CSV table of C-alpha atoms in Angstrom, one decimal:
chain,number,residue,atom,x,y,z
A,2,MET,CA,0.0,0.0,0.0
A,3,SER,CA,2.8,2.4,0.9
A,4,LEU,CA,4.6,1.6,-2.4
A,5,LEU,CA,1.3,2.4,-4.3
A,6,SER,CA,0.8,5.7,-2.5
A,7,ALA,CA,4.5,6.6,-3.1
A,8,SER,CA,4.0,5.9,-6.8
A,9,VAL,CA,0.8,8.0,-6.9
A,10,LYS,CA,2.6,10.9,-5.2
A,11,LEU,CA,5.5,10.7,-7.6
A,12,GLY,CA,3.1,10.7,-10.6
A,13,TYR,CA,1.3,13.7,-9.1
A,14,GLN,CA,4.5,15.6,-8.6
A,15,TYR,CA,5.7,14.9,-12.1
A,16,LEU,CA,2.3,15.9,-13.6
A,17,VAL,CA,2.0,19.2,-11.7
A,18,ASN,CA,5.6,20.2,-11.9
A,19,HIS,CA,5.8,19.7,-15.7
A,20,ILE,CA,2.2,20.8,-16.5
A,21,LEU,CA,3.5,23.6,-18.8
A,22,THR,CA,5.7,21.3,-20.8
A,23,LEU,CA,3.0,18.6,-21.0
A,24,THR,CA,0.6,21.2,-22.3
A,25,LEU,CA,2.8,23.0,-24.8
A,26,VAL,CA,4.5,20.0,-26.4
A,27,PRO,CA,1.2,18.6,-27.9
A,28,VAL,CA,0.2,22.1,-29.1
A,29,MET,CA,3.6,22.7,-30.8
A,30,ALA,CA,3.4,19.2,-32.3
A,31,ALA,CA,0.0,19.9,-33.8
A,32,VAL,CA,1.2,23.2,-35.3
A,33,VAL,CA,4.2,21.5,-36.9
A,34,VAL,CA,2.0,18.8,-38.3
A,35,GLU,CA,-0.4,21.4,-39.9
A,36,ILE,CA,2.6,23.2,-41.4
A,37,LEU,CA,3.9,20.0,-42.9
A,38,ARG,CA,0.5,19.3,-44.5
A,39,LEU,CA,0.8,22.6,-46.5
A,40,GLY,CA,2.4,22.4,-49.9
A,41,PRO,CA,5.4,24.5,-50.8
A,42,GLY,CA,3.3,26.9,-52.9
A,43,GLU,CA,0.9,27.4,-50.0
A,44,ILE,CA,3.8,28.2,-47.6
A,45,VAL,CA,5.2,30.8,-50.1
A,46,ASN,CA,1.7,32.4,-50.5
A,47,LEU,CA,1.3,32.5,-46.7
A,48,TRP,CA,4.7,34.3,-46.4
A,49,ASN,CA,3.9,36.7,-49.1
A,50,SER,CA,0.7,37.6,-47.4
A,51,LEU,CA,2.6,39.0,-44.5
A,52,HIS,CA,3.5,42.6,-45.4
A,53,PHE,CA,6.5,44.2,-43.7
A,54,ASP,CA,7.9,47.6,-44.3
A,55,LEU,CA,11.2,49.2,-43.1
A,56,VAL,CA,9.5,51.4,-40.5
A,57,GLN,CA,7.7,48.5,-38.8
A,58,ILE,CA,11.0,46.4,-38.8
A,59,LEU,CA,13.0,49.3,-37.2
A,60,CYS,CA,10.3,50.1,-34.6
A,61,SER,CA,10.0,46.4,-33.7
A,62,SER,CA,13.7,46.0,-33.4
A,63,PHE,CA,14.0,49.2,-31.2
A,64,PHE,CA,11.2,47.9,-29.0
A,65,ILE,CA,12.9,44.5,-28.5
A,66,VAL,CA,16.3,46.1,-27.7
A,67,LEU,CA,14.6,48.5,-25.3
A,68,VAL,CA,12.8,45.7,-23.4
A,69,ALA,CA,16.0,43.6,-23.3
A,70,THR,CA,18.0,46.6,-22.0
A,71,VAL,CA,15.5,47.4,-19.2
A,72,TYR,CA,15.3,43.7,-18.2
A,73,PHE,CA,19.1,43.3,-17.9
A,74,MET,CA,19.5,46.7,-16.2
A,75,SER,CA,16.9,45.9,-13.5
A,76,LYS,CA,17.9,42.3,-13.0
A,77,PRO,CA,19.6,41.9,-9.6
A,78,ARG,CA,23.3,41.2,-9.7
A,79,SER,CA,24.3,37.6,-9.0
A,80,ILE,CA,26.1,37.2,-5.7
A,81,TYR,CA,28.7,34.4,-5.5
A,82,LEU,CA,30.3,32.7,-2.6
A,83,VAL,CA,33.8,32.3,-3.8
A,84,ASP,CA,35.1,30.2,-0.8
A,85,TYR,CA,35.1,30.2,3.0
A,86,ALA,CA,37.4,29.1,5.8
A,87,CYS,CA,36.6,27.8,9.3
A,88,TYR,CA,38.8,28.2,12.4
A,89,LYS,CA,40.1,24.9,13.8
A,90,PRO,CA,41.1,25.3,17.5
A,91,SER,CA,44.3,23.9,18.8
A,92,VAL,CA,44.3,20.5,20.6
A,93,THR,CA,45.6,22.4,23.7
A,94,CYS,CA,42.1,24.0,24.0
A,95,ARG,CA,40.3,20.6,24.1
A,96,VAL,CA,37.8,20.1,26.9
A,97,PRO,CA,36.9,16.4,27.4
A,98,PHE,CA,33.9,15.7,29.6
A,99,ALA,CA,36.1,14.7,32.5
A,100,THR,CA,38.0,18.0,32.3
A,101,PHE,CA,34.8,20.1,32.1
A,102,MET,CA,33.2,18.3,35.1
A,103,GLU,CA,36.4,18.5,37.2
A,104,HIS,CA,36.6,22.3,36.6
A,105,SER,CA,32.9,22.6,37.4
A,106,ARG,CA,33.3,20.8,40.7
A,107,LEU,CA,36.3,23.1,41.6
A,108,ASN,CA,34.6,26.3,40.5
A,109,LEU,CA,31.2,25.4,42.1
A,110,SER,CA,32.5,23.6,45.1
A,111,ASN,CA,29.8,25.2,47.3
A,112,ASN,CA,27.0,24.2,45.0
A,113,PRO,CA,27.0,20.5,44.2
A,114,LYS,CA,23.4,20.7,42.7
A,115,SER,CA,24.6,23.1,40.0
A,116,VAL,CA,27.5,20.7,39.2
A,117,GLU,CA,25.0,17.8,39.0
A,118,PHE,CA,22.8,19.8,36.7
A,119,GLN,CA,25.6,20.6,34.3
A,120,MET,CA,26.6,16.9,34.2
A,121,ARG,CA,23.0,16.0,33.2
A,122,ILE,CA,23.0,18.6,30.5
A,123,LEU,CA,26.4,17.5,29.2
A,124,GLU,CA,25.3,13.9,29.1
A,125,ARG,CA,22.4,14.7,26.8
A,126,SER,CA,24.0,17.6,24.9
A,127,GLY,CA,25.2,15.7,21.8
A,128,LEU,CA,28.7,17.2,22.2
A,129,GLY,CA,31.8,15.0,21.9
A,130,GLU,CA,35.2,14.8,23.6
A,131,GLU,CA,37.0,17.1,21.1
A,132,THR,CA,35.2,20.4,21.6
A,133,CYS,CA,37.3,23.4,22.7
A,134,LEU,CA,37.2,26.4,25.1
A,135,PRO,CA,39.6,29.4,25.1
A,136,PRO,CA,42.7,29.3,27.3
A,137,SER,CA,41.3,31.7,29.9
A,138,ILE,CA,38.4,29.3,30.7
A,139,HIS,CA,40.9,26.5,31.5
A,140,TYR,CA,42.2,28.4,34.5
A,141,ILE,CA,40.7,27.7,38.0
A,142,PRO,CA,39.0,30.0,38.5
A,143,PRO,CA,38.5,31.3,34.9
A,144,THR,CA,40.1,34.6,34.1
A,145,PRO,CA,37.8,36.4,31.7
A,146,THR,CA,39.8,39.6,31.3
A,147,MET,CA,39.6,42.1,28.4
A,148,GLU,CA,43.1,41.2,27.3
A,149,ALA,CA,42.2,37.5,27.2
A,150,ALA,CA,39.0,38.2,25.3
A,151,ARG,CA,40.9,40.2,22.7
A,152,GLY,CA,43.5,37.4,22.5
A,153,GLU,CA,40.7,34.9,21.7
A,154,ALA,CA,39.2,37.2,19.1
A,155,GLU,CA,42.6,37.7,17.4
A,156,LEU,CA,43.3,34.0,17.4
A,157,VAL,CA,40.0,32.9,15.9
A,158,ILE,CA,39.4,35.8,13.5
A,159,PHE,CA,43.0,36.1,12.2
A,160,SER,CA,43.3,32.3,11.7
A,161,ALA,CA,40.1,32.2,9.7
A,162,MET,CA,41.1,35.3,7.6
A,163,ASP,CA,44.6,33.9,6.9
A,164,SER,CA,43.1,30.6,5.7
A,165,LEU,CA,40.6,32.5,3.5
A,166,PHE,CA,43.3,34.6,1.9
A,167,LYS,CA,45.4,31.5,1.3
A,168,LYS,CA,42.5,29.5,-0.3
A,169,THR,CA,41.2,32.3,-2.5
A,170,GLY,CA,44.4,34.2,-3.4
A,171,LEU,CA,42.6,37.4,-2.3
A,172,LYS,CA,44.8,40.3,-1.3
A,173,PRO,CA,43.8,42.5,1.6
A,174,LYS,CA,43.8,45.6,-0.6
A,175,ASP,CA,41.1,43.9,-2.8
A,176,VAL,CA,38.6,43.8,0.1
A,177,ASP,CA,35.9,46.4,-0.6
A,178,ILE,CA,33.4,45.5,2.1
A,179,LEU,CA,34.1,44.0,5.6
A,180,ILE,CA,31.4,42.7,7.9
A,181,VAL,CA,32.2,41.2,11.3
A,182,ASN,CA,29.5,39.7,13.6
A,183,CYS,CA,30.0,38.8,17.2
A,184,SER,CA,27.1,38.9,19.5
A,185,LEU,CA,28.4,39.2,23.1
A,186,PHE,CA,31.9,40.8,22.8
A,187,SER,CA,31.8,44.3,21.4
A,188,PRO,CA,35.0,46.2,22.4
A,189,THR,CA,36.2,49.6,21.3
A,190,PRO,CA,37.8,49.8,18.8
A,191,SER,CA,35.5,47.3,17.1
A,192,LEU,CA,36.4,43.9,15.9
A,193,SER,CA,36.1,45.1,12.3
A,194,ALA,CA,38.6,47.9,13.1
A,195,MET,CA,40.9,45.2,14.6
A,196,VAL,CA,40.8,43.3,11.2
A,197,ILE,CA,41.4,46.5,9.3
A,198,ASN,CA,44.5,47.3,11.5
A,199,LYS,CA,45.9,43.7,11.2
A,200,TYR,CA,45.6,43.4,7.4
A,201,LYS,CA,46.1,47.2,6.6
A,202,LEU,CA,42.9,47.3,4.5
A,203,ARG,CA,42.2,50.3,2.3
A,204,SER,CA,41.0,53.5,4.0
A,205,ASN,CA,37.8,53.5,1.9
A,206,VAL,CA,36.8,50.0,2.9
A,207,LYS,CA,33.1,49.8,3.9
A,208,SER,CA,33.2,48.2,7.3
A,209,PHE,CA,30.4,47.0,9.6
A,210,ASN,CA,30.4,45.5,13.1
A,211,LEU,CA,27.2,43.6,14.2
A,212,SER,CA,26.7,42.8,17.9
A,213,GLY,CA,23.9,41.5,20.1
A,214,MET,CA,22.1,39.7,17.3
A,215,GLY,CA,22.7,36.1,18.5
A,216,CYS,CA,23.4,32.9,16.7
A,217,SER,CA,21.6,33.9,13.5
A,218,ALA,CA,23.8,37.0,13.0
A,219,GLY,CA,25.9,35.1,10.4
A,220,LEU,CA,22.9,35.1,7.9
A,221,ILE,CA,22.1,38.7,8.8
A,222,SER,CA,25.7,39.5,7.8
A,223,ILE,CA,25.2,37.6,4.5
A,224,ASP,CA,22.0,39.6,3.9
A,225,LEU,CA,23.8,42.9,4.6
A,226,ALA,CA,26.6,41.9,2.2
A,227,ARG,CA,24.1,41.0,-0.5
A,228,ASP,CA,22.4,44.4,-0.2
A,229,LEU,CA,25.7,46.2,-0.4
A,230,LEU,CA,26.9,44.2,-3.4
A,231,GLN,CA,23.7,45.0,-5.2
A,232,LEU,CA,24.5,48.7,-4.8
A,233,HIS,CA,28.3,48.6,-5.5
A,234,PRO,CA,29.4,46.8,-8.7
A,235,ASN,CA,32.6,44.8,-9.1
A,236,CYS,CA,33.2,44.4,-5.4
A,237,ASN,CA,34.5,41.8,-2.9
A,238,ALA,CA,32.9,41.4,0.5
A,239,VAL,CA,34.4,39.5,3.4
A,240,VAL,CA,32.1,38.3,6.2
A,241,VAL,CA,33.5,37.1,9.5
A,242,SER,CA,31.2,35.2,11.9
A,243,THR,CA,32.3,34.2,15.4
A,244,GLU,CA,31.4,34.3,19.1
A,245,ILE,CA,34.0,35.1,21.7
A,246,ILE,CA,33.5,32.8,24.7
A,247,THR,CA,36.1,34.3,27.2
A,248,PRO,CA,34.0,37.2,28.7
A,249,ASN,CA,30.8,35.3,28.7
A,250,TYR,CA,31.5,32.3,31.0
A,251,TYR,CA,28.9,32.3,33.7
A,252,LYS,CA,30.2,31.9,37.2
A,253,GLY,CA,26.9,31.7,39.1
A,254,LYS,CA,24.5,28.9,39.9
A,255,GLU,CA,21.2,29.8,38.1
A,256,ARG,CA,20.4,26.8,36.0
A,257,ALA,CA,18.9,28.8,33.1
A,258,MET,CA,22.3,30.6,32.8
A,259,LEU,CA,24.5,27.5,33.2
A,260,LEU,CA,23.2,26.0,30.0
A,261,PRO,CA,25.4,28.1,27.7
A,262,ASN,CA,28.5,27.0,29.6
A,263,CYS,CA,27.7,23.4,28.7
A,264,LEU,CA,26.9,24.1,25.0
A,265,PHE,CA,29.0,27.0,23.6
A,266,ARG,CA,32.5,26.4,22.3
A,267,MET,CA,35.2,28.2,20.3
A,268,GLY,CA,34.7,28.7,16.6
A,269,GLY,CA,34.6,31.2,13.7
A,270,ALA,CA,34.4,31.4,9.9
A,271,ALA,CA,35.4,33.9,7.2
A,272,ILE,CA,33.5,34.0,3.9
A,273,LEU,CA,34.3,35.7,0.6
A,274,LEU,CA,31.4,37.0,-1.4
A,275,SER,CA,31.7,38.7,-4.8
A,276,ASN,CA,29.5,40.2,-7.5
A,277,ARG,CA,32.3,40.1,-10.1
A,278,ARG,CA,31.4,38.1,-13.2
A,279,SER,CA,35.0,36.9,-13.4
A,280,GLU,CA,34.5,35.0,-10.1
A,281,ARG,CA,31.5,33.0,-11.5
A,282,TRP,CA,33.7,30.2,-12.8
A,283,ARG,CA,35.6,29.4,-9.6
A,284,ALA,CA,32.9,30.3,-7.1
A,285,LYS,CA,31.5,27.5,-5.0
A,286,TYR,CA,27.9,28.8,-4.6
A,287,ARG,CA,25.5,31.4,-5.8
A,288,LEU,CA,23.2,33.1,-3.3
A,289,VAL,CA,19.5,32.6,-4.3
A,290,HIS,CA,17.5,33.8,-1.3
A,291,VAL,CA,17.8,35.2,2.2
A,292,VAL,CA,14.6,35.3,4.3
A,293,ARG,CA,14.6,36.9,7.8
A,294,THR,CA,11.9,36.6,10.5
A,295,HIS,CA,11.8,38.6,13.7
A,296,LYS,CA,9.5,37.9,16.6
A,297,GLY,CA,10.7,40.7,18.8
A,298,ALA,CA,7.3,42.3,19.0
A,299,ASP,CA,6.2,39.4,21.3
A,300,ASP,CA,7.5,39.8,24.9
A,301,LYS,CA,8.1,36.1,25.5
A,302,ALA,CA,10.1,35.9,22.3
A,303,TYR,CA,12.1,39.0,23.1
A,304,ARG,CA,13.1,37.6,26.5
A,305,CYS,CA,13.6,33.9,25.8
A,306,VAL,CA,17.4,34.5,25.3
A,307,PHE,CA,18.3,37.3,27.6
A,308,GLU,CA,21.6,38.6,29.0
A,309,GLU,CA,21.1,39.7,32.6
A,310,GLU,CA,22.5,39.5,36.1
A,311,ASP,CA,21.5,36.8,38.6
A,312,LYS,CA,20.7,37.6,42.3
A,313,GLU,CA,24.4,37.6,43.1
A,314,GLY,CA,25.3,40.0,40.4
A,315,ASN,CA,26.9,37.5,38.0
A,316,VAL,CA,26.2,38.3,34.4
A,317,GLY,CA,25.0,35.5,32.1
A,318,ILE,CA,22.7,34.4,29.3
A,319,SER,CA,19.4,33.1,30.5
A,320,LEU,CA,17.6,30.6,28.2
A,321,SER,CA,13.9,30.4,28.7
A,322,LYS,CA,11.9,27.1,29.0
A,323,ASP,CA,9.7,28.4,26.2
A,324,LEU,CA,12.7,28.6,23.8
A,325,MET,CA,11.8,25.6,21.7
A,326,ALA,CA,8.1,26.6,21.3
A,327,ILE,CA,9.1,30.1,20.3
A,328,ALA,CA,11.7,28.8,17.9
A,329,GLY,CA,8.9,26.6,16.3
A,330,GLU,CA,6.7,29.6,15.8
A,331,ALA,CA,9.5,31.6,14.3
A,332,LEU,CA,10.3,28.7,12.0
A,333,LYS,CA,6.7,28.5,10.8
A,334,SER,CA,6.7,32.2,9.9
A,335,ASN,CA,10.0,31.8,8.1
A,336,ILE,CA,8.7,28.8,6.2
A,337,THR,CA,5.5,30.7,5.2
A,338,THR,CA,7.8,33.2,3.4
A,339,ILE,CA,10.4,31.0,1.9
A,340,GLY,CA,8.0,28.2,0.8
A,341,PRO,CA,6.6,30.0,-2.2
A,342,LEU,CA,10.1,30.9,-3.3
A,343,VAL,CA,11.6,27.4,-3.3
A,344,LEU,CA,8.9,24.7,-3.3
A,345,PRO,CA,7.8,23.1,-6.5
A,346,ALA,CA,4.2,23.7,-7.8
A,347,SER,CA,3.1,20.3,-6.6
A,348,GLU,CA,3.9,21.0,-3.0
A,349,GLN,CA,2.4,24.5,-3.1
A,350,LEU,CA,-0.8,23.2,-4.5
A,351,LEU,CA,-1.2,20.5,-1.8
A,352,PHE,CA,-0.5,23.1,0.9
A,353,LEU,CA,-3.0,25.5,-0.6
A,354,VAL,CA,-5.8,22.9,-1.0
A,355,THR,CA,-5.2,21.7,2.7
A,356,LEU,CA,-5.3,25.3,3.9
A,357,ILE,CA,-8.6,26.1,2.1
A,358,GLY,CA,-10.0,22.8,3.3
A,359,ARG,CA,-9.2,23.6,7.0
A,360,LYS,CA,-10.7,27.1,6.6
A,361,ILE,CA,-13.9,26.1,4.8
A,362,PHE,CA,-14.7,22.5,5.7
A,363,ASN,CA,-13.0,21.2,8.8
A,364,PRO,CA,-10.5,23.1,11.0
A,365,LYS,CA,-9.5,19.8,12.6
A,366,TRP,CA,-7.9,18.6,9.4
A,367,LYS,CA,-4.2,17.9,9.9
A,368,PRO,CA,-2.2,20.7,8.3
A,369,TYR,CA,-0.1,19.7,5.4
A,370,ILE,CA,3.7,20.0,6.0
A,371,PRO,CA,5.4,20.8,2.7
A,372,ASP,CA,8.1,18.3,1.6
A,373,PHE,CA,11.2,20.6,1.6
A,374,LYS,CA,13.2,17.6,0.4
A,375,GLN,CA,11.7,18.4,-3.0
A,376,ALA,CA,13.3,21.8,-2.9
A,377,PHE,CA,16.8,21.1,-1.3
A,378,GLU,CA,19.4,18.4,-1.4
A,379,HIS,CA,21.2,19.6,1.7
A,380,PHE,CA,20.2,21.1,5.0
A,381,CYS,CA,22.4,23.1,7.4
A,382,ILE,CA,20.5,23.5,10.7
A,383,HIS,CA,22.1,25.7,13.3
A,384,ALA,CA,23.8,23.3,15.8
A,385,GLY,CA,22.4,25.1,18.8
A,386,GLY,CA,21.9,21.9,20.7
A,387,ARG,CA,20.5,18.4,20.3
A,388,ALA,CA,16.9,19.6,21.1
A,389,VAL,CA,17.1,22.2,18.2
A,390,ILE,CA,18.1,19.6,15.7
A,391,ASP,CA,15.6,17.1,16.9
A,392,GLU,CA,12.8,19.6,16.7
A,393,LEU,CA,13.6,20.7,13.2
A,394,GLN,CA,14.1,17.2,12.0
A,395,LYS,CA,10.6,16.3,13.3
A,396,ASN,CA,8.9,19.5,12.0
A,397,LEU,CA,10.4,19.3,8.5
A,398,GLN,CA,10.1,15.5,8.3
A,399,LEU,CA,13.8,15.1,7.5
A,400,SER,CA,15.8,11.9,7.5
A,401,ALA,CA,18.8,11.1,9.6
A,402,GLU,CA,21.1,11.8,6.7
A,403,HIS,CA,19.6,15.3,6.1
A,404,VAL,CA,20.5,16.3,9.7
A,405,GLU,CA,23.8,14.4,9.8
A,406,ALA,CA,26.0,17.5,9.1
A,407,SER,CA,24.3,19.4,12.0
A,408,ARG,CA,24.6,16.6,14.5
A,409,MET,CA,28.3,15.9,13.6
A,410,ALA,CA,29.2,19.6,13.7
A,411,LEU,CA,27.6,19.8,17.2
A,412,HIS,CA,29.5,16.6,18.3
A,413,ARG,CA,32.9,17.7,17.0
A,414,PHE,CA,32.9,21.5,17.6
A,415,GLY,CA,29.9,22.2,19.9
A,416,ASN,CA,27.6,25.2,19.5
A,417,THR,CA,29.9,27.7,17.7
A,418,SER,CA,27.1,30.2,17.4
A,419,SER,CA,26.7,32.0,14.0
A,420,SER,CA,29.7,30.1,12.5
A,421,SER,CA,28.1,26.6,13.0
A,422,LEU,CA,26.4,26.7,9.6
A,423,TRP,CA,29.8,26.9,7.9
A,424,TYR,CA,31.2,23.9,9.8
A,425,GLU,CA,28.2,22.0,8.6
A,426,MET,CA,28.7,23.1,5.0
A,427,SER,CA,32.3,22.0,5.2
A,428,TYR,CA,31.2,18.6,6.5
A,429,ILE,CA,29.0,18.0,3.5
A,430,GLU,CA,31.9,19.1,1.2
A,431,SER,CA,34.4,16.9,3.0
A,432,LYS,CA,32.1,13.9,2.5
A,433,GLY,CA,32.2,14.6,-1.2
A,434,ARG,CA,28.4,15.1,-1.4
A,435,MET,CA,28.2,18.5,-2.9
A,436,LYS,CA,27.4,18.4,-6.6
A,437,ARG,CA,26.8,21.0,-9.2
A,438,GLY,CA,23.2,22.2,-9.1
A,439,ASP,CA,22.6,21.0,-5.5
A,440,ARG,CA,20.5,23.4,-3.4
A,441,VAL,CA,21.4,24.1,0.3
A,442,TRP,CA,19.1,25.5,3.0
A,443,GLN,CA,20.8,27.2,5.9
A,444,ILE,CA,18.6,27.8,8.9
A,445,ALA,CA,19.7,29.7,12.0
A,446,PHE,CA,18.0,30.9,15.2
A,447,GLY,CA,19.1,33.9,17.4
A,448,SER,CA,18.1,36.0,20.3
A,449,GLY,CA,15.5,38.7,19.7
A,450,PHE,CA,13.9,36.2,18.7
A,451,LYS,CA,14.9,35.6,15.1
A,452,CYS,CA,14.8,32.8,12.5
A,453,ASN,CA,16.8,33.4,9.4
A,454,SER,CA,17.3,31.3,6.2
A,455,ALA,CA,19.7,31.4,3.3
A,456,VAL,CA,19.4,29.4,0.1
A,457,TRP,CA,22.5,28.6,-2.0
A,458,LYS,CA,22.9,26.8,-5.3
A,459,CYS,CA,26.1,24.9,-5.9
A,460,ASN,CA,28.0,26.4,-8.8
A,461,ARG,CA,30.3,23.4,-9.5
A,462,THR,CA,30.9,20.0,-8.2
A,463,ILE,CA,33.2,20.5,-5.2
A,464,LYS,CA,36.2,18.2,-4.8
A,465,THR,CA,36.8,16.7,-1.4
A,466,PRO,CA,39.0,19.3,0.4
A,467,THR,CA,42.4,18.2,1.8
A,468,ASP,CA,42.4,21.0,4.4
A,469,GLY,CA,39.8,22.6,6.6
A,470,PRO,CA,38.3,21.8,10.1
A,471,TRP,CA,37.4,18.2,9.2
A,472,ALA,CA,40.6,17.2,7.4
A,473,ASP,CA,42.0,15.0,10.1
A,474,CYS,CA,38.8,13.4,11.3
A,475,ILE,CA,36.2,13.2,8.5
A,476,ASP,CA,36.9,9.5,7.9
A,477,SER,CA,35.7,8.7,11.5
A,478,TYR,CA,32.4,10.4,10.9
A,479,PRO,CA,29.4,9.9,11.1
A,480,VAL,CA,29.5,8.5,14.7
A,481,HIS,CA,26.8,7.1,16.8
A,482,ILE,CA,25.6,9.6,19.4
A,483,PRO,CA,23.8,7.9,22.2
A,484,GLU,CA,20.8,9.6,23.9
A,485,VAL,CA,22.7,9.7,27.2
A,486,VAL,CA,26.5,9.5,27.7
A,487,LYS,CA,27.0,8.4,31.3
A,488,LEU,CA,29.7,10.4,33.0
């Protein structure tokens, strides 16, 4: 029965998605047959009956050229992702479970319940033994000084930038636009100024520094870069996405604020975007869509990820119990916008029929969830935690393989905030799965509360890279991640 229903659905999808072709081909065939029935003399008489004069020909030609010129002038510039680089932390920054728990016991010696809570979270987190924290957090007690925070920022950002320059051959003087996003560490001078100083970028470089925008800020930076590249022709834009852990390690005992300590780890990525036509042939991807959804008008959504002080004056990030429900609502709003842009006609028709049926006939009808597997070959879901990936896999009806990149990135690198999407993209490439024409959906969530999406189309079949964050471990992945790792 399931085989029959699957065959019926495939037949329906083919019919609806190719309805124009299936309609036009018989019409064109009928026209050709009628023409072939005419004799040579009849064809000549038909041609002679069409009277053209020079004025008509010139006016028609001018009109065609005018329409073509307006079309090409108004057409948005193509934005290409030339390449990107992810920071790979040193093995000296590794934080195995045993090390993390030992430090927690020493730092929270007066509060065993908080230690036990962190252990339970870590056991179910989906993180592995290779995730990393910055050097200052390895001290007992941690030393989150401004100098240490700047040191981490320089280490992560400069390493990613150096790798990007090496991979692309881009020279610092060729950077026209620079965007740096880091949510919780916003020093003066800014991180973008730090990059400009390090690489001696041009004095007329257009630089931006985004802070406080959470884990979805990476796609906000991509959206900003796209808008700027639409305005300025023949330009290169570098986007740097990271989160600096050093100044944001929570030292208190509030459970809602201890969660980020267990999940967030070091990471960063640098991405080169360009609107230069010469980059089309070597670029990895072309940007197709960016869709942003903001639920900040709702008080619960606004406060579900909130930086504040606890009762003892310790600053931390509080994660609300309503977080997953709010993320689900934000995802629904985002899907409503992106669906018509990417889904084939067959899925849109089913969704529309179900929606009308629920409104007119029976509100209890089960809502139809569009099959986004018809629109995308690859999914990069923000590795915010096991619960986030589980929820999206369930809501979007994805297979284990579709969320493999997200789960493995969380296991190997932890929650690297806005840069996690690029570790996932790198995982897919390192597995040799990215082919020309493949479509990728990046989905990220962030404080505010925001759900942002980006759609990319692979420009060329990507060879398995010999470098990058997965180079020394890709053969050991995927790994089985148990529901609970007993510590």
